[in-house]
Every structure is written in structure tokens, then in C-alpha cells.
mmCIF file of C-alpha atoms in Angstrom:
data_model
loop_
_atom_site.group_PDB
_atom_site.id
_atom_site.type_symbol
_atom_site.label_atom_id
_atom_site.label_comp_id
_atom_site.label_asym_id
_atom_site.label_seq_id
_atom_site.Cartn_x
_atom_site.Cartn_y
_atom_site.Cartn_z
ATOM 1 C CA UNK D 29 124.974 150.201 116.433
ATOM 2 C CA UNK D 30 122.603 148.474 114.047
ATOM 3 C CA UNK D 31 122.169 148.935 110.316
ATOM 4 C CA UNK D 32 119.708 147.435 107.866
ATOM 5 C CA UNK D 33 120.366 145.448 104.705
ATOM 6 C CA UNK D 34 118.065 143.846 102.176
ATOM 7 C CA UNK D 35 117.794 140.051 102.298
ATOM 8 C CA UNK D 36 115.572 139.200 99.329
ATOM 9 C CA UNK D 37 112.589 141.497 99.851
ATOM 10 C CA UNK D 38 112.978 141.628 103.645
ATOM 11 C CA UNK D 39 114.885 144.375 105.411
ATOM 12 C CA UNK D 40 117.037 142.722 108.102
ATOM 13 C CA UNK D 41 118.970 144.625 110.778
ATOM 14 C CA UNK D 42 122.740 144.119 110.997
ATOM 15 C CA UNK D 43 124.089 144.453 114.544
ATOM 16 C CA UNK D 44 127.489 145.701 115.654
ATOM 17 C CA UNK D 45 128.019 143.392 118.624
ATOM 18 C CA UNK D 46 131.063 145.210 119.982
ATOM 19 C CA UNK D 47 129.323 148.602 119.920
ATOM 20 C CA UNK D 48 126.198 147.108 121.506
ATOM 21 C CA UNK D 49 128.217 145.455 124.270
ATOM 22 C CA UNK D 50 130.096 148.694 124.953
ATOM 23 C CA UNK D 51 126.867 150.730 125.086
ATOM 24 C CA UNK D 52 125.275 148.137 127.383
ATOM 25 C CA UNK D 53 128.234 148.199 129.786
ATOM 26 C CA UNK D 54 128.237 152.003 129.901
ATOM 27 C CA UNK D 55 124.484 152.177 130.497
ATOM 28 C CA UNK D 56 124.647 149.551 133.217
ATOM 29 C CA UNK D 57 127.599 151.295 134.904
ATOM 30 C CA UNK D 58 125.571 154.523 135.052
ATOM 31 C CA UNK D 59 122.540 152.664 136.443
ATOM 32 C CA UNK D 60 124.630 150.907 139.106
ATOM 33 C CA UNK D 61 126.228 154.190 140.141
ATOM 34 C CA UNK D 62 122.807 155.855 140.442
ATOM 35 C CA UNK D 63 121.214 152.962 142.350
ATOM 36 C CA UNK D 64 124.120 152.546 144.773
ATOM 37 C CA UNK D 65 123.934 156.267 145.609
ATOM 38 C CA UNK D 66 120.309 155.930 146.745
ATOM 39 C CA UNK D 67 119.575 156.001 150.511
ATOM 40 C CA UNK D 68 119.058 152.679 152.276
ATOM 41 C CA UNK D 69 115.528 151.420 152.882
ATOM 42 C CA UNK D 70 115.081 151.478 156.702
ATOM 43 C CA UNK D 71 112.311 148.846 156.546
ATOM 44 C CA UNK D 72 114.576 146.209 154.960
ATOM 45 C CA UNK D 73 116.787 143.706 156.754
ATOM 46 C CA UNK D 74 118.636 142.965 153.504
ATOM 47 C CA UNK D 75 119.043 145.078 150.382
ATOM 48 C CA UNK D 76 121.100 143.720 147.483
ATOM 49 C CA UNK D 77 121.992 146.079 144.639
ATOM 50 C CA UNK D 78 123.499 144.829 141.368
ATOM 51 C CA UNK D 79 125.401 141.968 143.025
ATOM 52 C CA UNK D 80 128.138 140.495 140.840
ATOM 53 C CA UNK D 81 130.541 137.640 141.510
ATOM 54 C CA UNK D 82 133.262 136.480 139.106
ATOM 55 C CA UNK D 83 135.880 133.778 139.519
ATOM 56 C CA UNK D 84 139.231 134.125 137.683
ATOM 57 C CA UNK D 85 140.011 131.385 135.172
ATOM 58 C CA UNK D 86 143.210 132.734 133.620
ATOM 59 C CA UNK D 87 145.709 135.247 134.947
ATOM 60 C CA UNK D 88 148.985 136.692 133.706
ATOM 61 C CA UNK D 89 152.267 136.413 135.609
ATOM 62 C CA UNK D 90 151.573 139.823 137.124
ATOM 63 C CA UNK D 91 148.196 138.608 138.409
ATOM 64 C CA UNK D 92 145.968 140.405 135.888
ATOM 65 C CA UNK D 93 142.798 138.423 135.140
ATOM 66 C CA UNK D 94 142.464 137.695 131.426
ATOM 67 C CA UNK D 95 139.486 135.339 131.591
ATOM 68 C CA UNK D 96 136.791 134.989 134.220
ATOM 69 C CA UNK D 97 133.662 133.009 134.988
ATOM 70 C CA UNK D 98 130.676 135.237 135.724
ATOM 71 C CA UNK D 99 128.722 133.230 138.322
ATOM 72 C CA UNK D 100 126.361 136.027 139.448
ATOM 73 C CA UNK D 101 125.630 139.059 137.312
ATOM 74 C CA UNK D 102 123.474 142.030 138.346
ATOM 75 C CA UNK D 103 121.204 140.561 141.044
ATOM 76 C CA UNK D 104 119.063 143.033 143.028
ATOM 77 C CA UNK D 105 116.264 142.641 145.585
ATOM 78 C CA UNK D 106 114.960 143.830 148.971
ATOM 79 C CA UNK D 107 113.894 141.693 151.927
ATOM 80 C CA UNK D 108 112.058 142.696 155.097
ATOM 81 C CA UNK D 109 111.931 140.954 158.499
ATOM 82 C CA UNK D 110 109.503 138.026 158.462
ATOM 83 C CA UNK D 111 109.642 137.684 154.652
ATOM 84 C CA UNK D 112 110.991 134.845 152.523
ATOM 85 C CA UNK D 113 112.620 135.328 149.132
ATOM 86 C CA UNK D 114 112.736 132.177 147.017
ATOM 87 C CA UNK D 115 115.552 131.917 144.456
ATOM 88 C CA UNK D 116 114.909 129.307 141.753
ATOM 89 C CA UNK D 117 116.612 128.110 138.610
ATOM 90 C CA UNK D 118 118.397 125.134 137.090
ATOM 91 C CA UNK D 119 121.559 123.707 138.612
ATOM 92 C CA UNK D 120 124.519 125.961 137.861
ATOM 93 C CA UNK D 121 122.471 129.156 137.511
ATOM 94 C CA UNK D 122 124.285 130.893 140.387
ATOM 95 C CA UNK D 123 121.733 130.500 143.206
ATOM 96 C CA UNK D 124 124.156 129.168 145.801
ATOM 97 C CA UNK D 125 126.948 131.545 144.788
ATOM 98 C CA UNK D 126 124.559 134.476 145.218
ATOM 99 C CA UNK D 127 123.658 133.273 148.718
ATOM 100 C CA UNK D 128 127.288 132.834 149.710
ATOM 101 C CA UNK D 129 128.221 136.231 148.277
ATOM 102 C CA UNK D 130 125.462 137.882 150.339
ATOM 103 C CA UNK D 131 127.040 136.336 153.449
ATOM 104 C CA UNK D 132 130.497 137.289 152.124
ATOM 105 C CA UNK D 133 131.657 133.694 152.210
ATOM 106 C CA UNK D 134 132.609 134.696 148.659
ATOM 107 C CA UNK D 135 133.832 138.274 148.353
ATOM 108 C CA UNK D 136 131.517 140.079 145.863
ATOM 109 C CA UNK D 137 133.166 141.347 142.686
ATOM 110 C CA UNK D 138 130.732 144.249 142.374
ATOM 111 C CA UNK D 139 127.473 145.698 143.615
ATOM 112 C CA UNK D 140 126.318 146.567 147.094
ATOM 113 C CA UNK D 141 125.062 144.549 150.101
ATOM 114 C CA UNK D 142 123.182 146.477 152.791
ATOM 115 C CA UNK D 143 122.348 144.480 155.899
ATOM 116 C CA UNK D 144 120.316 146.014 158.722
ATOM 117 C CA UNK D 145 121.129 149.535 157.513
ATOM 118 C CA UNK D 146 124.879 148.903 157.106
ATOM 119 C CA UNK D 147 126.780 148.673 153.819
ATOM 120 C CA UNK D 148 128.840 145.518 154.456
ATOM 121 C CA UNK D 149 130.143 145.117 150.883
ATOM 122 C CA UNK D 150 133.730 146.014 151.746
ATOM 123 C CA UNK D 151 133.788 144.900 155.376
ATOM 124 C CA UNK D 152 136.969 143.161 156.488
ATOM 125 C CA UNK D 153 136.822 139.703 158.142
ATOM 126 C CA UNK D 154 137.293 141.410 161.506
ATOM 127 C CA UNK D 155 134.338 143.750 160.853
ATOM 128 C CA UNK D 156 132.241 140.837 159.590
ATOM 129 C CA UNK D 157 132.827 138.919 162.818
ATOM 130 C CA UNK D 158 130.389 141.229 164.599
ATOM 131 C CA UNK D 159 127.815 140.762 161.826
ATOM 132 C CA UNK D 160 128.134 136.973 161.520
ATOM 133 C CA UNK D 161 125.797 136.163 164.378
ATOM 134 C CA UNK D 162 123.015 138.092 162.615
ATOM 135 C CA UNK D 163 123.519 136.315 159.252
ATOM 136 C CA UNK D 164 123.479 132.521 159.169
ATOM 137 C CA UNK D 165 123.245 129.738 156.594
ATOM 138 C CA UNK D 166 121.693 126.267 156.476
ATOM 139 C CA UNK D 167 123.691 124.138 154.043
ATOM 140 C CA UNK D 168 122.260 121.684 151.538
ATOM 141 C CA UNK D 169 123.966 118.529 152.780
ATOM 142 C CA UNK D 170 123.130 117.705 156.426
ATOM 143 C CA UNK D 171 125.798 114.986 156.435
ATOM 144 C CA UNK D 172 128.956 116.862 155.454
ATOM 145 C CA UNK D 173 128.020 120.161 157.133
ATOM 146 C CA UNK D 174 128.284 118.784 160.699
ATOM 147 C CA UNK D 175 131.653 118.009 162.352
ATOM 148 C CA UNK D 176 131.699 114.217 162.909
ATOM 149 C CA UNK D 177 133.901 114.248 166.046
ATOM 150 C CA UNK D 178 131.779 116.650 168.088
ATOM 151 C CA UNK D 179 128.553 115.946 169.957
ATOM 152 C CA UNK D 180 125.316 117.773 169.251
ATOM 153 C CA UNK D 181 125.765 119.681 172.494
ATOM 154 C CA UNK D 182 129.262 120.760 171.471
ATOM 155 C CA UNK D 183 128.144 121.763 167.969
ATOM 156 C CA UNK D 184 125.348 123.970 169.309
ATOM 157 C CA UNK D 185 127.255 125.333 172.290
ATOM 158 C CA UNK D 186 130.302 126.557 170.362
ATOM 159 C CA UNK D 187 128.674 129.504 168.477
ATOM 160 C CA UNK D 188 126.774 130.497 171.640
ATOM 161 C CA UNK D 189 130.051 130.643 173.580
ATOM 162 C CA UNK D 190 132.072 132.337 170.823
ATOM 163 C CA UNK D 191 129.520 135.123 170.322
ATOM 164 C CA UNK D 192 128.763 135.355 174.063
ATOM 165 C CA UNK D 193 125.018 134.992 173.597
ATOM 166 C CA UNK D 194 124.488 133.966 177.229
ATOM 167 C CA UNK D 195 126.793 133.563 180.286
ATOM 168 C CA UNK D 196 128.827 130.334 180.345
ATOM 169 C CA UNK D 197 126.878 128.834 183.212
ATOM 170 C CA UNK D 198 123.629 129.153 181.224
ATOM 171 C CA UNK D 199 124.854 127.768 177.893
ATOM 172 C CA UNK D 200 123.600 124.197 178.399
ATOM 173 C CA UNK D 201 120.111 125.306 179.438
ATOM 174 C CA UNK D 202 120.012 127.698 176.474
ATOM 175 C CA UNK D 203 121.032 124.920 174.054
ATOM 176 C CA UNK D 204 118.524 122.438 175.483
ATOM 177 C CA UNK D 205 115.754 125.011 175.066
ATOM 178 C CA UNK D 206 116.864 125.618 171.475
ATOM 179 C CA UNK D 207 116.885 121.879 170.765
ATOM 180 C CA UNK D 208 113.329 121.619 172.069
ATOM 181 C CA UNK D 209 112.207 124.403 169.708
ATOM 182 C CA UNK D 210 113.739 122.510 166.776
ATOM 183 C CA UNK D 211 112.140 119.183 167.685
ATOM 184 C CA UNK D 212 115.272 117.568 169.176
ATOM 185 C CA UNK D 213 115.173 115.490 172.386
ATOM 186 C CA UNK D 214 117.295 116.415 175.406
ATOM 187 C CA UNK D 215 119.235 113.143 175.351
ATOM 188 C CA UNK D 216 120.534 114.008 171.840
ATOM 189 C CA UNK D 217 122.882 116.463 173.593
ATOM 190 C CA UNK D 218 125.584 113.816 174.144
ATOM 191 C CA UNK D 219 125.150 112.012 170.809
ATOM 192 C CA UNK D 220 127.233 112.319 167.630
ATOM 193 C CA UNK D 221 125.980 113.283 164.126
ATOM 194 C CA UNK D 222 126.461 109.780 162.675
ATOM 195 C CA UNK D 223 123.781 108.494 165.059
ATOM 196 C CA UNK D 224 121.031 110.552 163.400
ATOM 197 C CA UNK D 225 118.928 110.351 160.244
ATOM 198 C CA UNK D 226 119.033 113.005 157.520
ATOM 199 C CA UNK D 227 115.975 114.834 158.864
ATOM 200 C CA UNK D 228 117.358 114.891 162.397
ATOM 201 C CA UNK D 229 120.719 116.143 161.142
ATOM 202 C CA UNK D 230 119.005 118.973 159.292
ATOM 203 C CA UNK D 231 117.175 119.927 162.492
ATOM 204 C CA UNK D 232 120.595 120.123 164.172
ATOM 205 C CA UNK D 233 121.817 122.360 161.333
ATOM 206 C CA UNK D 234 118.765 124.610 161.777
ATOM 207 C CA UNK D 235 119.339 124.756 165.535
ATOM 208 C CA UNK D 236 122.990 125.704 164.935
ATOM 209 C CA UNK D 237 121.967 128.507 162.573
ATOM 210 C CA UNK D 238 119.437 129.868 165.068
ATOM 211 C CA UNK D 239 121.670 129.493 168.130
ATOM 212 C CA UNK D 240 123.013 133.051 167.777
ATOM 213 C CA UNK D 241 119.602 134.740 167.301
ATOM 214 C CA UNK D 242 120.096 135.823 163.651
ATOM 215 C CA UNK D 243 117.951 138.240 161.673
ATOM 216 C CA UNK D 244 118.683 136.623 158.287
ATOM 217 C CA UNK D 245 119.054 132.950 157.351
ATOM 218 C CA UNK D 246 120.205 131.744 153.930
ATOM 219 C CA UNK D 247 118.566 128.351 153.327
ATOM 220 C CA UNK D 248 120.644 126.669 150.615
ATOM 221 C CA UNK D 249 118.389 123.858 149.355
ATOM 222 C CA UNK D 250 117.850 122.638 152.940
ATOM 223 C CA UNK D 251 115.401 119.859 152.025
ATOM 224 C CA UNK D 252 116.681 118.597 148.658
ATOM 225 C CA UNK D 253 118.617 115.707 150.264
ATOM 226 C CA UNK D 254 115.625 114.530 152.339
ATOM 227 C CA UNK D 255 112.622 112.261 151.750
ATOM 228 C CA UNK D 256 109.361 113.998 150.855
ATOM 229 C CA UNK D 257 107.689 113.309 154.220
ATOM 230 C CA UNK D 258 110.748 114.682 156.057
ATOM 231 C CA UNK D 259 110.832 117.703 153.725
ATOM 232 C CA UNK D 260 107.347 118.682 154.908
ATOM 233 C CA UNK D 261 108.428 118.485 158.556
ATOM 234 C CA UNK D 262 111.501 120.675 157.977
ATOM 235 C CA UNK D 263 109.572 123.262 155.928
ATOM 236 C CA UNK D 264 106.854 123.493 158.586
ATOM 237 C CA UNK D 265 109.553 123.865 161.248
ATOM 238 C CA UNK D 266 111.198 126.697 159.289
ATOM 239 C CA UNK D 267 107.872 128.504 158.924
ATOM 240 C CA UNK D 268 107.091 128.128 162.641
ATOM 241 C CA UNK D 269 110.525 129.432 163.651
ATOM 242 C CA UNK D 270 110.131 132.340 161.234
ATOM 243 C CA UNK D 271 106.843 133.340 162.869
ATOM 244 C CA UNK D 272 108.251 132.978 166.389
ATOM 245 C CA UNK D 273 111.530 134.836 165.726
ATOM 246 C CA UNK D 274 110.503 137.203 162.880
ATOM 247 C CA UNK D 275 113.277 135.830 160.664
ATOM 248 C CA UNK D 276 114.046 136.838 157.094
ATOM 249 C CA UNK D 277 114.814 133.875 154.792
ATOM 250 C CA UNK D 278 116.559 133.640 151.446
ATOM 251 C CA UNK D 279 115.348 130.192 150.355
ATOM 252 C CA UNK D 280 117.372 128.665 147.524
ATOM 253 C CA UNK D 281 115.770 125.710 145.754
ATOM 254 C CA UNK D 282 114.960 124.109 142.419
ATOM 255 C CA UNK D 283 111.711 122.622 143.749
ATOM 256 C CA UNK D 284 108.966 125.061 142.742
ATOM 257 C CA UNK D 285 106.299 123.421 144.900
ATOM 258 C CA UNK D 286 108.430 123.961 148.023
ATOM 259 C CA UNK D 287 109.234 127.534 146.963
ATOM 260 C CA UNK D 288 105.548 128.273 146.391
ATOM 261 C CA UNK D 289 104.681 127.035 149.875
ATOM 262 C CA UNK D 290 107.318 128.959 151.818
ATOM 263 C CA UNK D 291 108.097 132.113 149.792
ATOM 264 C CA UNK D 292 106.608 135.604 149.675
ATOM 265 C CA UNK D 293 108.700 136.783 146.710
ATOM 266 C CA UNK D 294 110.403 134.773 143.973
ATOM 267 C CA UNK D 295 113.522 135.534 141.947
ATOM 268 C CA UNK D 296 114.187 133.408 138.838
ATOM 269 C CA UNK D 297 117.838 133.062 137.765
ATOM 270 C CA UNK D 298 119.436 131.723 134.607
ATOM 271 C CA UNK D 299 123.175 131.650 133.907
ATOM 272 C CA UNK D 300 123.904 134.091 136.729
ATOM 273 C CA UNK D 301 121.362 136.732 135.698
ATOM 274 C CA UNK D 302 117.833 137.543 136.883
ATOM 275 C CA UNK D 303 115.156 136.591 134.371
ATOM 276 C CA UNK D 304 112.085 137.472 136.452
ATOM 277 C CA UNK D 305 111.173 138.777 139.902
ATOM 278 C CA UNK D 306 107.856 139.328 141.662
ATOM 279 C CA UNK D 307 105.556 138.237 144.435
ATOM 280 C CA UNK D 308 104.644 134.565 144.722
ATOM 281 C CA UNK D 309 101.097 135.320 143.556
ATOM 282 C CA UNK D 310 102.280 137.224 140.457
ATOM 283 C CA UNK D 311 104.885 134.656 139.425
ATOM 284 C CA UNK D 312 102.567 131.653 139.725
ATOM 285 C CA UNK D 313 99.472 133.427 138.384
ATOM 286 C CA UNK D 314 101.142 135.042 135.406
ATOM 287 C CA UNK D 315 104.727 133.956 134.648
ATOM 288 C CA UNK D 316 106.088 136.387 132.060
ATOM 289 C CA UNK D 317 109.494 135.125 130.979
ATOM 290 C CA UNK D 318 109.725 132.074 128.644
ATOM 291 C CA UNK D 319 112.268 130.503 130.994
ATOM 292 C CA UNK D 320 109.902 130.795 133.976
ATOM 293 C CA UNK D 321 107.104 129.254 131.904
ATOM 294 C CA UNK D 322 109.392 126.359 130.946
ATOM 295 C CA UNK D 323 110.289 125.750 134.599
ATOM 296 C CA UNK D 324 106.613 125.689 135.581
ATOM 297 C CA UNK D 325 105.731 123.313 132.761
ATOM 298 C CA UNK D 326 108.208 120.771 134.171
ATOM 299 C CA UNK D 327 106.451 120.592 137.568
ATOM 300 C CA UNK D 328 104.601 117.221 137.859
ATOM 301 C CA UNK D 329 100.827 117.432 138.172
ATOM 302 C CA UNK D 330 99.292 115.021 140.723
ATOM 303 C CA UNK D 331 96.098 114.811 138.645
ATOM 304 C CA UNK D 332 96.558 111.893 136.171
ATOM 305 C CA UNK D 333 93.737 113.193 133.955
ATOM 306 C CA UNK D 334 95.222 116.680 133.597
ATOM 307 C CA UNK D 335 96.751 117.502 130.238
ATOM 308 C CA UNK D 336 100.243 118.900 130.646
ATOM 309 C CA UNK D 337 101.726 121.207 128.035
ATOM 310 C CA UNK D 338 105.430 120.655 128.521
ATOM 311 C CA UNK D 339 107.768 123.327 127.158
ATOM 312 C CA UNK D 340 110.942 121.486 126.168
ATOM 313 C CA UNK D 341 114.153 123.507 126.180
ATOM 314 C CA UNK D 342 116.559 122.353 123.493
ATOM 315 C CA UNK D 343 120.301 122.149 124.077
ATOM 316 C CA UNK D 344 122.450 122.509 127.174
ATOM 317 C CA UNK D 345 123.034 125.490 129.433
ATOM 318 C CA UNK D 346 125.900 127.561 127.969
ATOM 319 C CA UNK D 347 129.108 127.946 129.945
ATOM 320 C CA UNK D 348 129.126 130.930 132.340
ATOM 321 C CA UNK D 349 132.767 131.364 131.300
ATOM 322 C CA UNK D 350 131.524 132.186 127.798
ATOM 323 C CA UNK D 351 127.887 133.367 128.059
ATOM 324 C CA UNK D 352 125.916 134.083 124.869
ATOM 325 C CA UNK D 353 125.728 137.619 123.527
ATOM 326 C CA UNK D 354 122.437 139.437 123.827
ATOM 327 C CA UNK D 355 119.868 137.604 125.941
ATOM 328 C CA UNK D 356 121.531 134.761 127.835
ATOM 329 C CA UNK D 357 118.510 132.532 127.300
ATOM 330 C CA UNK D 358 118.228 132.962 123.522
ATOM 331 C CA UNK D 359 120.167 129.763 122.684
ATOM 332 C CA UNK D 360 117.387 127.683 124.287
ATOM 333 C CA UNK D 361 114.362 129.968 123.945
ATOM 334 C CA UNK D 362 111.662 128.716 121.548
ATOM 335 C CA UNK D 363 110.575 132.324 120.842
ATOM 336 C CA UNK D 364 114.000 133.892 120.244
ATOM 337 C CA UNK D 365 114.322 136.494 117.479
ATOM 338 C CA UNK D 366 117.344 138.061 115.815
ATOM 339 C CA UNK D 367 117.415 140.950 118.274
ATOM 340 C CA UNK D 368 117.676 138.454 121.178
ATOM 341 C CA UNK D 369 120.982 137.178 119.797
ATOM 342 C CA UNK D 370 122.663 140.593 119.904
ATOM 343 C CA UNK D 371 120.951 143.043 122.292
ATOM 344 C CA UNK D 372 120.675 142.321 126.052
ATOM 345 C CA UNK D 373 117.041 142.857 127.134
ATOM 346 C CA UNK D 374 116.226 145.519 129.711
ATOM 347 C CA UNK D 375 115.050 144.465 133.156
ATOM 348 C CA UNK D 376 111.686 146.261 133.289
ATOM 349 C CA UNK D 377 108.609 146.433 135.507
ATOM 350 C CA UNK D 378 105.734 144.988 133.454
ATOM 351 C CA UNK D 379 103.217 144.892 136.315
ATOM 352 C CA UNK D 380 103.404 146.634 139.704
ATOM 353 C CA UNK D 381 106.265 144.857 141.499
ATOM 354 C CA UNK D 382 106.622 142.283 138.691
ATOM 355 C CA UNK D 383 109.901 142.552 136.708
ATOM 356 C CA UNK D 384 111.277 140.594 133.763
ATOM 357 C CA UNK D 385 114.027 140.868 131.140
ATOM 358 C CA UNK D 386 112.679 139.812 127.728
ATOM 359 C CA UNK D 387 112.485 141.446 124.283
ATOM 360 C CA UNK D 388 109.130 139.785 123.557
ATOM 361 C CA UNK D 389 107.597 141.545 126.557
ATOM 362 C CA UNK D 390 109.079 144.858 125.443
ATOM 363 C CA UNK D 391 107.365 144.463 122.060
ATOM 364 C CA UNK D 392 104.008 143.738 123.705
ATOM 365 C CA UNK D 393 104.098 146.973 125.704
#
């Protein structure tokens, strides 16, 4: 798959990209088959194995897809009750699509989703209806995610009634109790969404997500549209509710300071693929991947006397419809070598529980 030729006095490898791509696909197919055959972890609320989501861009008359956009490619992790997984990365890296695919708001193209001991990957909408109340989402925009013609009481009562959480004659008392837990006053029950601020609207969204007693909540950048002071209130509310209800969170954000505060584990994505994964302590103490280091270097330091060593990434993010060969990050990586342009790096464990996909790390082993 690679040969060597002399360039001056230096021996340079020549790569057969097609053969490398074929070998990589075959190896990954074997790995996916092996991993998906493993028994489920009984301690996990959510187990994602090699999740993949593609959107068709071009099709033939017969419906065969000839070109596709790979939004999420080979994402895997485990999550227990009471834990928070933070997913970070630049805009367009596939964070939100991954969250929606886990909930099957987008049907996964490949991989496996195990929720509460059940493989729900190929569940039909009818089968998913029974699972929906255990898997909820808090959307990014608190303005567009609430129906404008319904009152707060109606918004919160509907899922409780549909999923028959409590008898009909107890629904209002149940909703008022839920509103109190989320910091909402009783008299908000008859008000409409346009009468509230962004922070109050997000509290309504949180109350709606929790109204059906879920085990898992996908938080899709729930504080990015809010002022900093309001962000702190919402994050503290989420942490309190997690402690009280033993919730598992998948927290999607591009704000590393927020992710550091709320997360137990962190998954770093770039162009649909996982660059690095580990505990919060490992990722912030010793970031391994050059992309993770670049993200951390962009975080503002409140100390005006501190010297910041900013790692500037040149160029734009490539199109997920035409991702680079080899390592997806090599077009912007300041340390990229020839091998990075042709050979996809292996996703390896470099420290206990700390994974990364980078050729430079493989050389250091």
C-alpha cells in the first residue's frame, strides 16, 4: 500500500490512496462487527457504538445514492446514570446531528444505539413511542422551540397527558410541582411564551423535558443563546435536577468553560469524527490531540497578566461532503506529516480511559 522512492538523498514513501482507503474500510468493518456483537453493559443508561449518520446529496433515478454528506462518522461512548458527557467542537463538526441520531430524530446510517439495555437502532416509530418518555432533548433556541399559541400550562401538561404519567385529575398539580422545581412561579401557568425572557423560556423547555421523568436528556447548547449571568443559573439548575433525579446528560456545547463545569467525560469532535475522548480531568490536564490543544488555547483567560500561547489554525473546515483523505484534521494541523495526508490514524488508548486518534501520538509510543 506504500512504496518508497528517492527524493534527492531522502527516501520518501509513496502511498496508494485507494488501497489504503479499502484496507481502512475493511478493518473498520471488522472492528464494528466485533464491537456490535459484544454484550451490553448493564451499568450504562446509554451505549453508542460506531454511530454513523450520512445525508444523501445526489441520487440516481432509481434512488441509489451516488454522493453523500458524512455528518457523523464512527462515534462511540458509554454513559451511566448521573453522569454527564460533554461533546465539544467547532460549529459544523456534527455535535447536534450526533445528539439527534441518538434520539432517532435522525435515523442512524450505521452503528448501534443501546438505551437502558435495549438495542433501539432499528426501532420503528411505533416502538420508539414507548421509549420517547425516557429520552428527551433541550433545544438550543428557547424562542423557536416553544409553541407560541399555547400557554405554559398547556405546553407542560400535553406530554404528561399523552404518556399518561399521572391521572388526568392530578395533571395540574403535577405540572405546578414541576414548575416549582424548575424555578417557575405558579401564575406562569396561564401565560404565553412571548411573555417571558430567554432564561425563563429555557426553564420552561427544561421543565417540558423533565415532565415525563426521563433517564436521559440531550442538552443541545442549552445556554448559548443566553446572557452569562443567566447561563450560570440554568447550568446550576441542570446540575441540581441531575442530582435529584439521577439523570444522564449528553451536553453539547462549544463553550469549554461550561463543559468543564458540568461534564464528567468529554468527547472532542472534528468534521464528524472523534478526535479525543476521556474524563474531564484527563482532557483538561493533558490534552493529547493537536485539535484539542488548539480549542483550549482559544479559551479567554480572565487574568490580564497571563501570557496566552494561542494556536492558530490556518484555513477553513473542509466540507463533510468531501472530507480530506487520511487524518481529517491534517489540512489545518500545524504538525501534520506526509503520513497524515494518506493514512487515517487509529483511535487508541494512550492513557487509561484516555483515547485519541493522531499519528504523532502513535510515534511517541
